[in-house]
Amino acid sequence: MALQVTPLAPCIGAEVSGADLARLDGDQFEQIQHALWAHQVLFVRDQPKLEPETQINFAKRFGPLHFHPAAPHLDGYPELFVIYADEHSKVANGNGWHTDVSCDEEPPLATMLQLHTVPETGGDTLFSSMYAAFETLSEPMQNFLCELTALHDSEHIYRGRYADRGVDDAGKRYPSAVHPVVRTHPETGRQALYVNPSFTTRIQNLSSDESRALLDLLFRHQQRAEFQVRFKWQENDIALWDNRCTQHLALWDYWPQTRSGHRVTIKGERPVYRAAPNEHRRMKLSRSSI
Ligand code: SIN
């Protein structure tokens, strides 16, 4: 049976209906994959609460899973990251623009999150298209960025972050990696801006002042509202996003309410930049051609 895919914003995001993710046949799974590459983030409502095995098995259809270097997981399920914030929380996960774990040498390809408890108001997640961010830059700036690499670090993010949830990270080393500033999506061939304010600390081969100024400019540009879609969660909704061409921000505006769920990430490949003809670099509002 064909699924319905309804775009939610010009650059990014679609809602999928008619899907029971626990029971997709091969053809429907291909439709989901195709929709994800085209729309970058998918939202699926009206799902039952997924058992850990069911969520893990669905995610494994995309490929092997990724293991988070820092976050608390469900007992017996090291690949399942428990998202949780309540009145006692000192931090809430994802409360700053980022792409998941870009500090890894092979950052996650995609992430699947189901929220089980949602606040009465607030707790939305915003997603931004890094294709749109790249494609709206001037050609000289695109050419300049395509030659650059940047350091993605995580010590400043993860050290002690989950102590209040029982994670003791004494003696642990957190990852860092150098990635191209522009990465080519292996499925679509499109170029995406691949720096983010949470993990990217330095552009290589520039002076420290130049690096700071350029990163500030890119971070401001990436956060333009017209590149975004904003998702308002209901209980058991699922979001599935492609980390290779998006960033997201989970708003922590709901304290002291509780927000919780389960997140699974799929292992990705080392980001690479491949030169593409200039006509592939202009802003495309229509996603139907992918
Ligand atoms: C995250 O995975 O960064 C958190 C997303 C969310 O809680 O909405």
PDB file of C-alpha atoms and ligand atoms in Angstrom:
ATOM      1  CA  MET A   1       0.000   0.000   0.000  1.00  0.00           C
ATOM      2  CA  ALA A   2       1.314   3.483  -0.872  1.00  0.00           C
ATOM      3  CA  LEU A   3       2.112   5.782   2.015  1.00  0.00           C
ATOM      4  CA  GLN A   4       1.104   9.433   1.922  1.00  0.00           C
ATOM      5  CA  VAL A   5       3.932  11.932   2.174  1.00  0.00           C
ATOM      6  CA  THR A   6       2.869  15.551   2.732  1.00  0.00           C
ATOM      7  CA  PRO A   7       5.558  18.265   2.658  1.00  0.00           C
ATOM      8  CA  LEU A   8       5.344  20.652   5.624  1.00  0.00           C
ATOM      9  CA  ALA A   9       7.661  23.496   4.571  1.00  0.00           C
ATOM     10  CA  PRO A  10       9.313  24.543   1.282  1.00  0.00           C
ATOM     11  CA  CYS A  11      12.861  23.396   2.139  1.00  0.00           C
ATOM     12  CA  ILE A  12      12.483  20.587   4.634  1.00  0.00           C
ATOM     13  CA  GLY A  13      10.131  18.221   6.419  1.00  0.00           C
ATOM     14  CA  ALA A  14       7.196  15.967   5.539  1.00  0.00           C
ATOM     15  CA  GLU A  15       4.520  14.109   7.424  1.00  0.00           C
ATOM     16  CA  VAL A  16       4.022  10.445   6.552  1.00  0.00           C
ATOM     17  CA  SER A  17       0.606   8.889   6.990  1.00  0.00           C
ATOM     18  CA  GLY A  18      -0.753   5.411   6.387  1.00  0.00           C
ATOM     19  CA  ALA A  19       2.366   3.840   7.935  1.00  0.00           C
ATOM     20  CA  ASP A  20       2.681   1.359  10.752  1.00  0.00           C
ATOM     21  CA  LEU A  21       6.460   1.467  11.177  1.00  0.00           C
ATOM     22  CA  ALA A  22       6.529  -1.856  13.012  1.00  0.00           C
ATOM     23  CA  ARG A  23       5.022  -3.657  10.001  1.00  0.00           C
ATOM     24  CA  LEU A  24       6.287  -2.003   6.834  1.00  0.00           C
ATOM     25  CA  ASP A  25       6.713  -4.273   3.836  1.00  0.00           C
ATOM     26  CA  GLY A  26       9.785  -3.891   1.609  1.00  0.00           C
ATOM     27  CA  ASP A  27       8.046  -1.567  -0.815  1.00  0.00           C
ATOM     28  CA  GLN A  28       6.794   0.718   1.969  1.00  0.00           C
ATOM     29  CA  PHE A  29      10.232   0.798   3.568  1.00  0.00           C
ATOM     30  CA  GLU A  30      11.664   1.951   0.235  1.00  0.00           C
ATOM     31  CA  GLN A  31       9.047   4.707   0.119  1.00  0.00           C
ATOM     32  CA  ILE A  32      10.150   5.847   3.597  1.00  0.00           C
ATOM     33  CA  GLN A  33      13.808   5.831   2.555  1.00  0.00           C
ATOM     34  CA  HIS A  34      13.050   7.745  -0.620  1.00  0.00           C
ATOM     35  CA  ALA A  35      10.945  10.269   1.326  1.00  0.00           C
ATOM     36  CA  LEU A  36      13.697  10.727   3.905  1.00  0.00           C
ATOM     37  CA  TRP A  37      16.340  11.466   1.264  1.00  0.00           C
ATOM     38  CA  ALA A  38      13.944  13.929  -0.398  1.00  0.00           C
ATOM     39  CA  HIS A  39      12.513  15.716   2.658  1.00  0.00           C
ATOM     40  CA  GLN A  40      15.401  15.305   5.162  1.00  0.00           C
ATOM     41  CA  VAL A  41      13.109  14.818   8.169  1.00  0.00           C
ATOM     42  CA  LEU A  42       9.910  12.787   8.412  1.00  0.00           C
ATOM     43  CA  PHE A  43       7.220  12.888  11.074  1.00  0.00           C
ATOM     44  CA  VAL A  44       4.909   9.950  11.733  1.00  0.00           C
ATOM     45  CA  ARG A  45       1.924  10.423  14.018  1.00  0.00           C
ATOM     46  CA  ASP A  46      -0.592   7.987  15.500  1.00  0.00           C
ATOM     47  CA  GLN A  47       1.897   5.237  16.260  1.00  0.00           C
ATOM     48  CA  PRO A  48       1.680   2.803  19.173  1.00  0.00           C
ATOM     49  CA  LYS A  49       4.406   3.078  21.805  1.00  0.00           C
ATOM     50  CA  LEU A  50       7.204   0.981  20.276  1.00  0.00           C
ATOM     51  CA  GLU A  51       8.906  -1.749  22.294  1.00  0.00           C
ATOM     52  CA  PRO A  52      12.701  -1.249  22.360  1.00  0.00           C
ATOM     53  CA  GLU A  53      13.233  -4.281  20.040  1.00  0.00           C
ATOM     54  CA  THR A  54      10.669  -2.972  17.564  1.00  0.00           C
ATOM     55  CA  GLN A  55      12.290   0.456  17.363  1.00  0.00           C
ATOM     56  CA  ILE A  56      15.771  -1.081  17.097  1.00  0.00           C
ATOM     57  CA  ASN A  57      14.672  -3.529  14.406  1.00  0.00           C
ATOM     58  CA  PHE A  58      13.061  -0.782  12.335  1.00  0.00           C
ATOM     59  CA  ALA A  59      16.198   1.388  12.559  1.00  0.00           C
ATOM     60  CA  LYS A  60      18.382  -1.595  11.583  1.00  0.00           C
ATOM     61  CA  ARG A  61      16.616  -1.720   8.211  1.00  0.00           C
ATOM     62  CA  PHE A  62      18.697   1.354   7.295  1.00  0.00           C
ATOM     63  CA  GLY A  63      21.953  -0.309   8.378  1.00  0.00           C
ATOM     64  CA  PRO A  64      24.010  -1.086  11.497  1.00  0.00           C
ATOM     65  CA  LEU A  65      23.292   1.065  14.541  1.00  0.00           C
ATOM     66  CA  HIS A  66      25.456   3.734  16.137  1.00  0.00           C
ATOM     67  CA  PHE A  67      26.325   3.730  19.864  1.00  0.00           C
ATOM     68  CA  HIS A  68      26.298   7.103  21.590  1.00  0.00           C
ATOM     69  CA  PRO A  69      29.666   7.938  23.216  1.00  0.00           C
ATOM     70  CA  ALA A  70      28.189   9.569  26.332  1.00  0.00           C
ATOM     71  CA  ALA A  71      24.450   9.331  26.841  1.00  0.00           C
ATOM     72  CA  PRO A  72      22.553   7.055  29.233  1.00  0.00           C
ATOM     73  CA  HIS A  73      20.894   4.050  27.600  1.00  0.00           C
ATOM     74  CA  LEU A  74      18.138   1.663  28.528  1.00  0.00           C
ATOM     75  CA  ASP A  75      19.338  -1.358  30.551  1.00  0.00           C
ATOM     76  CA  GLY A  76      20.180  -4.161  28.131  1.00  0.00           C
ATOM     77  CA  TYR A  77      19.911  -1.883  25.055  1.00  0.00           C
ATOM     78  CA  PRO A  78      23.198   0.033  24.639  1.00  0.00           C
ATOM     79  CA  GLU A  79      22.027   1.389  21.276  1.00  0.00           C
ATOM     80  CA  LEU A  80      18.907   2.994  22.756  1.00  0.00           C
ATOM     81  CA  PHE A  81      19.435   6.506  24.144  1.00  0.00           C
ATOM     82  CA  VAL A  82      16.863   7.524  26.756  1.00  0.00           C
ATOM     83  CA  ILE A  83      15.798  11.141  26.247  1.00  0.00           C
ATOM     84  CA  TYR A  84      14.570  12.537  29.565  1.00  0.00           C
ATOM     85  CA  ALA A  85      14.118  15.916  31.238  1.00  0.00           C
ATOM     86  CA  ASP A  86      11.974  16.873  34.216  1.00  0.00           C
ATOM     87  CA  GLU A  87      11.822  19.378  37.062  1.00  0.00           C
ATOM     88  CA  HIS A  88      15.155  18.140  38.501  1.00  0.00           C
ATOM     89  CA  SER A  89      17.106  18.359  35.222  1.00  0.00           C
ATOM     90  CA  LYS A  90      20.119  20.653  34.993  1.00  0.00           C
ATOM     91  CA  VAL A  91      20.386  20.203  31.220  1.00  0.00           C
ATOM     92  CA  ALA A  92      18.093  18.869  28.517  1.00  0.00           C
ATOM     93  CA  ASN A  93      19.424  16.987  25.558  1.00  0.00           C
ATOM     94  CA  GLY A  94      19.658  18.770  22.209  1.00  0.00           C
ATOM     95  CA  ASN A  95      18.937  22.255  23.557  1.00  0.00           C
ATOM     96  CA  GLY A  96      21.266  23.923  21.029  1.00  0.00           C
ATOM     97  CA  TRP A  97      21.573  23.665  17.236  1.00  0.00           C
ATOM     98  CA  HIS A  98      23.534  20.557  16.255  1.00  0.00           C
ATOM     99  CA  THR A  99      23.752  17.542  14.011  1.00  0.00           C
ATOM    100  CA  ASP A 100      23.991  14.347  16.024  1.00  0.00           C
ATOM    101  CA  VAL A 101      27.447  13.364  17.285  1.00  0.00           C
ATOM    102  CA  SER A 102      29.324  15.146  14.479  1.00  0.00           C
ATOM    103  CA  CYS A 103      32.431  14.710  16.683  1.00  0.00           C
ATOM    104  CA  ASP A 104      32.581  11.030  15.634  1.00  0.00           C
ATOM    105  CA  GLU A 105      34.815   9.982  12.715  1.00  0.00           C
ATOM    106  CA  GLU A 106      31.714   8.337  11.253  1.00  0.00           C
ATOM    107  CA  PRO A 107      28.776  10.402  12.546  1.00  0.00           C
ATOM    108  CA  PRO A 108      25.268   8.904  12.531  1.00  0.00           C
ATOM    109  CA  LEU A 109      23.491   8.681   9.193  1.00  0.00           C
ATOM    110  CA  ALA A 110      20.030   9.162  10.655  1.00  0.00           C
ATOM    111  CA  THR A 111      18.201   9.327  13.972  1.00  0.00           C
ATOM    112  CA  MET A 112      14.802   7.974  14.971  1.00  0.00           C
ATOM    113  CA  LEU A 113      13.123   9.436  18.048  1.00  0.00           C
ATOM    114  CA  GLN A 114       9.808   8.467  19.607  1.00  0.00           C
ATOM    115  CA  LEU A 115       8.555  10.636  22.468  1.00  0.00           C
ATOM    116  CA  HIS A 116       6.455   8.834  25.067  1.00  0.00           C
ATOM    117  CA  THR A 117       5.792  11.744  27.412  1.00  0.00           C
ATOM    118  CA  VAL A 118       5.272  15.226  26.039  1.00  0.00           C
ATOM    119  CA  PRO A 119       4.740  18.466  27.915  1.00  0.00           C
ATOM    120  CA  GLU A 120       1.340  20.106  27.696  1.00  0.00           C
ATOM    121  CA  THR A 121       2.962  23.041  25.923  1.00  0.00           C
ATOM    122  CA  GLY A 122       6.487  23.504  24.566  1.00  0.00           C
ATOM    123  CA  GLY A 123       9.171  20.910  23.838  1.00  0.00           C
ATOM    124  CA  ASP A 124       8.977  21.392  20.049  1.00  0.00           C
ATOM    125  CA  THR A 125      11.928  20.337  17.889  1.00  0.00           C
ATOM    126  CA  LEU A 126      13.157  22.631  15.096  1.00  0.00           C
ATOM    127  CA  PHE A 127      14.950  21.205  12.062  1.00  0.00           C
ATOM    128  CA  SER A 128      16.975  23.194   9.546  1.00  0.00           C
ATOM    129  CA  SER A 129      18.043  22.183   6.027  1.00  0.00           C
ATOM    130  CA  MET A 130      21.776  22.325   5.459  1.00  0.00           C
ATOM    131  CA  TYR A 131      21.180  21.911   1.703  1.00  0.00           C
ATOM    132  CA  ALA A 132      19.248  25.197   1.794  1.00  0.00           C
ATOM    133  CA  ALA A 133      21.971  26.789   3.935  1.00  0.00           C
ATOM    134  CA  PHE A 134      24.635  25.853   1.373  1.00  0.00           C
ATOM    135  CA  GLU A 135      22.598  26.554  -1.753  1.00  0.00           C
ATOM    136  CA  THR A 136      21.716  30.119  -0.673  1.00  0.00           C
ATOM    137  CA  LEU A 137      25.342  31.183  -0.204  1.00  0.00           C
ATOM    138  CA  SER A 138      27.049  33.186  -2.965  1.00  0.00           C
ATOM    139  CA  GLU A 139      29.136  31.225  -5.450  1.00  0.00           C
ATOM    140  CA  PRO A 140      32.511  32.669  -4.295  1.00  0.00           C
ATOM    141  CA  MET A 141      31.638  31.753  -0.688  1.00  0.00           C
ATOM    142  CA  GLN A 142      30.556  28.239  -1.743  1.00  0.00           C
ATOM    143  CA  ASN A 143      33.843  27.769  -3.606  1.00  0.00           C
ATOM    144  CA  PHE A 144      35.860  28.974  -0.617  1.00  0.00           C
ATOM    145  CA  LEU A 145      34.013  26.703   1.859  1.00  0.00           C
ATOM    146  CA  CYS A 146      34.344  23.621  -0.338  1.00  0.00           C
ATOM    147  CA  GLU A 147      38.121  23.696   0.212  1.00  0.00           C
ATOM    148  CA  LEU A 148      37.946  23.826   4.014  1.00  0.00           C
ATOM    149  CA  THR A 149      37.845  21.315   6.834  1.00  0.00           C
ATOM    150  CA  ALA A 150      36.798  21.869  10.451  1.00  0.00           C
ATOM    151  CA  LEU A 151      37.387  20.337  13.855  1.00  0.00           C
ATOM    152  CA  HIS A 152      34.344  18.862  15.636  1.00  0.00           C
ATOM    153  CA  ASP A 153      34.986  18.348  19.346  1.00  0.00           C
ATOM    154  CA  SER A 154      32.862  16.954  22.184  1.00  0.00           C
ATOM    155  CA  GLU A 155      34.810  17.215  25.458  1.00  0.00           C
ATOM    156  CA  HIS A 156      33.179  20.605  26.182  1.00  0.00           C
ATOM    157  CA  ILE A 157      29.706  19.113  25.553  1.00  0.00           C
ATOM    158  CA  TYR A 158      29.802  15.685  27.124  1.00  0.00           C
ATOM    159  CA  ARG A 159      32.143  15.950  30.159  1.00  0.00           C
ATOM    160  CA  GLY A 160      29.891  15.544  33.214  1.00  0.00           C
ATOM    161  CA  ARG A 161      26.753  16.205  31.179  1.00  0.00           C
ATOM    162  CA  TYR A 162      24.856  13.109  32.247  1.00  0.00           C
ATOM    163  CA  ALA A 163      26.238  12.891  35.818  1.00  0.00           C
ATOM    164  CA  ASP A 164      22.779  13.618  37.263  1.00  0.00           C
ATOM    165  CA  ARG A 165      21.522  10.542  35.378  1.00  0.00           C
ATOM    166  CA  GLY A 166      24.176   8.227  36.823  1.00  0.00           C
ATOM    167  CA  VAL A 167      26.859   8.408  34.096  1.00  0.00           C
ATOM    168  CA  ASP A 168      30.380   8.451  35.616  1.00  0.00           C
ATOM    169  CA  ASP A 169      32.806   9.524  32.888  1.00  0.00           C
ATOM    170  CA  ALA A 170      36.020   9.701  34.954  1.00  0.00           C
ATOM    171  CA  GLY A 171      38.958   8.636  32.779  1.00  0.00           C
ATOM    172  CA  LYS A 172      36.837   8.547  29.626  1.00  0.00           C
ATOM    173  CA  ARG A 173      38.060  10.178  26.401  1.00  0.00           C
ATOM    174  CA  TYR A 174      35.446  11.845  24.243  1.00  0.00           C
ATOM    175  CA  PRO A 175      35.773  11.834  20.447  1.00  0.00           C
ATOM    176  CA  SER A 176      36.824  14.591  18.087  1.00  0.00           C
ATOM    177  CA  ALA A 177      37.142  14.515  14.305  1.00  0.00           C
ATOM    178  CA  VAL A 178      37.998  16.694  11.330  1.00  0.00           C
ATOM    179  CA  HIS A 179      35.347  16.867   8.584  1.00  0.00           C
ATOM    180  CA  PRO A 180      34.865  18.832   5.362  1.00  0.00           C
ATOM    181  CA  VAL A 181      32.929  22.080   5.861  1.00  0.00           C
ATOM    182  CA  VAL A 182      30.738  21.077   2.917  1.00  0.00           C
ATOM    183  CA  ARG A 183      29.764  17.425   2.570  1.00  0.00           C
ATOM    184  CA  THR A 184      28.256  15.654  -0.394  1.00  0.00           C
ATOM    185  CA  HIS A 185      25.225  13.538   0.385  1.00  0.00           C
ATOM    186  CA  PRO A 186      25.951  10.006  -0.842  1.00  0.00           C
ATOM    187  CA  GLU A 187      22.333   9.351  -1.913  1.00  0.00           C
ATOM    188  CA  THR A 188      21.262  12.664  -3.468  1.00  0.00           C
ATOM    189  CA  GLY A 189      24.620  14.111  -4.578  1.00  0.00           C
ATOM    190  CA  ARG A 190      23.585  17.471  -3.079  1.00  0.00           C
ATOM    191  CA  GLN A 191      26.027  19.596  -1.071  1.00  0.00           C
ATOM    192  CA  ALA A 192      25.244  20.372   2.572  1.00  0.00           C
ATOM    193  CA  LEU A 193      26.905  22.783   4.954  1.00  0.00           C
ATOM    194  CA  TYR A 194      28.450  20.615   7.675  1.00  0.00           C
ATOM    195  CA  VAL A 195      29.429  22.815  10.621  1.00  0.00           C
ATOM    196  CA  ASN A 196      27.273  23.306  13.719  1.00  0.00           C
ATOM    197  CA  PRO A 197      27.504  25.519  16.803  1.00  0.00           C
ATOM    198  CA  SER A 198      27.515  22.673  19.331  1.00  0.00           C
ATOM    199  CA  PHE A 199      30.430  20.570  18.088  1.00  0.00           C
ATOM    200  CA  THR A 200      32.388  22.612  15.507  1.00  0.00           C
ATOM    201  CA  THR A 201      35.090  24.559  17.304  1.00  0.00           C
ATOM    202  CA  ARG A 202      37.642  25.512  14.648  1.00  0.00           C
ATOM    203  CA  ILE A 203      38.088  25.796  10.888  1.00  0.00           C
ATOM    204  CA  GLN A 204      41.444  24.298   9.966  1.00  0.00           C
ATOM    205  CA  ASN A 205      44.125  26.331   8.162  1.00  0.00           C
ATOM    206  CA  LEU A 206      42.601  29.718   9.066  1.00  0.00           C
ATOM    207  CA  SER A 207      43.825  31.954  11.886  1.00  0.00           C
ATOM    208  CA  SER A 208      41.859  31.719  15.096  1.00  0.00           C
ATOM    209  CA  ASP A 209      40.194  35.120  14.446  1.00  0.00           C
ATOM    210  CA  GLU A 210      39.302  34.188  10.869  1.00  0.00           C
ATOM    211  CA  SER A 211      37.910  30.851  11.998  1.00  0.00           C
ATOM    212  CA  ARG A 212      35.765  32.468  14.725  1.00  0.00           C
ATOM    213  CA  ALA A 213      34.404  35.135  12.363  1.00  0.00           C
ATOM    214  CA  LEU A 214      33.581  32.620   9.626  1.00  0.00           C
ATOM    215  CA  LEU A 215      31.939  30.155  12.006  1.00  0.00           C
ATOM    216  CA  ASP A 216      29.835  32.940  13.540  1.00  0.00           C
ATOM    217  CA  LEU A 217      28.689  33.996  10.079  1.00  0.00           C
ATOM    218  CA  LEU A 218      27.827  30.413   9.060  1.00  0.00           C
ATOM    219  CA  PHE A 219      26.028  29.629  12.332  1.00  0.00           C
ATOM    220  CA  ARG A 220      23.880  32.771  11.919  1.00  0.00           C
ATOM    221  CA  HIS A 221      23.141  31.913   8.299  1.00  0.00           C
ATOM    222  CA  GLN A 222      22.206  28.283   9.075  1.00  0.00           C
ATOM    223  CA  GLN A 223      19.584  29.411  11.557  1.00  0.00           C
ATOM    224  CA  ARG A 224      17.503  31.433   9.091  1.00  0.00           C
ATOM    225  CA  ALA A 225      13.863  30.680   9.732  1.00  0.00           C
ATOM    226  CA  GLU A 226      13.060  29.947   6.074  1.00  0.00           C
ATOM    227  CA  PHE A 227      15.341  26.879   6.133  1.00  0.00           C
ATOM    228  CA  GLN A 228      13.345  25.366   8.991  1.00  0.00           C
ATOM    229  CA  VAL A 229      10.395  23.231   9.949  1.00  0.00           C
ATOM    230  CA  ARG A 230       9.105  23.069  13.533  1.00  0.00           C
ATOM    231  CA  PHE A 231       7.505  19.933  14.956  1.00  0.00           C
ATOM    232  CA  LYS A 232       4.975  20.010  17.764  1.00  0.00           C
ATOM    233  CA  TRP A 233       4.980  16.589  19.385  1.00  0.00           C
ATOM    234  CA  GLN A 234       2.064  14.481  20.523  1.00  0.00           C
ATOM    235  CA  GLU A 235       2.471  11.322  22.592  1.00  0.00           C
ATOM    236  CA  ASN A 236       4.170   8.489  20.637  1.00  0.00           C
ATOM    237  CA  ASP A 237       4.903  10.596  17.550  1.00  0.00           C
ATOM    238  CA  ILE A 238       8.057   9.606  15.712  1.00  0.00           C
ATOM    239  CA  ALA A 239      10.613  11.819  13.988  1.00  0.00           C
ATOM    240  CA  LEU A 240      13.202  10.380  11.632  1.00  0.00           C
ATOM    241  CA  TRP A 241      15.944  12.733  10.423  1.00  0.00           C
ATOM    242  CA  ASP A 242      18.914  12.555   8.092  1.00  0.00           C
ATOM    243  CA  ASN A 243      21.943  13.911   9.987  1.00  0.00           C
ATOM    244  CA  ARG A 244      23.958  14.365   6.794  1.00  0.00           C
ATOM    245  CA  CYS A 245      21.931  17.361   5.611  1.00  0.00           C
ATOM    246  CA  THR A 246      20.087  18.739   8.665  1.00  0.00           C
ATOM    247  CA  GLN A 247      20.560  20.295  12.075  1.00  0.00           C
ATOM    248  CA  HIS A 248      18.047  20.375  14.897  1.00  0.00           C
ATOM    249  CA  LEU A 249      17.301  22.078  18.187  1.00  0.00           C
ATOM    250  CA  ALA A 250      15.125  20.570  20.925  1.00  0.00           C
ATOM    251  CA  LEU A 251      13.588  23.506  22.784  1.00  0.00           C
ATOM    252  CA  TRP A 252      13.775  23.276  26.575  1.00  0.00           C
ATOM    253  CA  ASP A 253      11.025  25.773  27.258  1.00  0.00           C
ATOM    254  CA  TYR A 254       8.803  23.351  29.198  1.00  0.00           C
ATOM    255  CA  TRP A 255      10.569  23.141  32.589  1.00  0.00           C
ATOM    256  CA  PRO A 256       9.372  21.885  35.132  1.00  0.00           C
ATOM    257  CA  GLN A 257       7.293  19.537  32.950  1.00  0.00           C
ATOM    258  CA  THR A 258       8.542  16.114  31.877  1.00  0.00           C
ATOM    259  CA  ARG A 259       9.505  15.163  28.319  1.00  0.00           C
ATOM    260  CA  SER A 260      10.861  11.687  27.562  1.00  0.00           C
ATOM    261  CA  GLY A 261      11.363   9.111  24.846  1.00  0.00           C
ATOM    262  CA  HIS A 262      13.685   6.684  23.105  1.00  0.00           C
ATOM    263  CA  ARG A 263      16.224   7.576  20.437  1.00  0.00           C
ATOM    264  CA  VAL A 264      18.117   5.223  18.135  1.00  0.00           C
ATOM    265  CA  THR A 265      20.772   6.319  15.643  1.00  0.00           C
ATOM    266  CA  ILE A 266      21.980   4.561  12.524  1.00  0.00           C
ATOM    267  CA  LYS A 267      25.712   4.354  11.849  1.00  0.00           C
ATOM    268  CA  GLY A 268      26.962   6.665   9.123  1.00  0.00           C
ATOM    269  CA  GLU A 269      30.000   6.958   6.915  1.00  0.00           C
ATOM    270  CA  ARG A 270      32.964   9.355   7.064  1.00  0.00           C
ATOM    271  CA  PRO A 271      31.766  12.675   5.549  1.00  0.00           C
ATOM    272  CA  VAL A 272      33.332  13.524   2.185  1.00  0.00           C
ATOM    273  CA  TYR A 273      33.144  16.413  -0.238  1.00  0.00           C
ATOM    274  CA  ARG A 274      32.872  15.661  -3.954  1.00  0.00           C
ATOM    275  CA  ALA A 275      32.915  18.484  -6.460  1.00  0.00           C
ATOM    276  CA  ALA A 276      29.649  18.858  -8.395  1.00  0.00           C
ATOM    277  CA  PRO A 277      28.640  21.031 -11.354  1.00  0.00           C
ATOM    278  CA  ASN A 278      27.598  24.551 -10.316  1.00  0.00           C
ATOM    279  CA  GLU A 279      23.989  24.068 -11.408  1.00  0.00           C
ATOM    280  CA  HIS A 280      23.615  21.551  -8.555  1.00  0.00           C
ATOM    281  CA  ARG A 281      24.453  24.252  -6.068  1.00  0.00           C
ATOM    282  CA  ARG A 282      21.509  26.598  -6.465  1.00  0.00           C
ATOM    283  CA  MET A 283      18.625  26.661  -4.063  1.00  0.00           C
ATOM    284  CA  LYS A 284      15.970  24.131  -5.067  1.00  0.00           C
ATOM    285  CA  LEU A 285      12.631  24.631  -3.444  1.00  0.00           C
ATOM    286  CA  SER A 286      10.977  21.661  -5.112  1.00  0.00           C
ATOM    287  CA  ARG A 287      11.964  18.315  -3.684  1.00  0.00           C
ATOM    288  CA  SER A 288       9.901  16.192  -6.046  1.00  0.00           C
ATOM    289  CA  SER A 289      12.768  15.680  -8.473  1.00  0.00           C
ATOM    290  CA  ILE A 290      14.924  13.699  -6.045  1.00  0.00           C
TER     291      ILE A 290
HETATM  292  C1  SIN B   1      18.217  15.157  20.043  1.00  0.00           C
HETATM  293  O1  SIN B   1      18.305  14.007  19.659  1.00  0.00           O
HETATM  294  O2  SIN B   1      19.072  15.987  19.812  1.00  0.00           O
HETATM  295  C2  SIN B   1      16.981  15.530  20.812  1.00  0.00           C
HETATM  296  C3  SIN B   1      15.844  15.776  19.923  1.00  0.00           C
HETATM  297  C4  SIN B   1      14.600  15.989  20.721  1.00  0.00           C
HETATM  298  O3  SIN B   1      14.569  15.650  21.916  1.00  0.00           O
HETATM  299  O4  SIN B   1      13.629  16.514  20.160  1.00  0.00           O
END
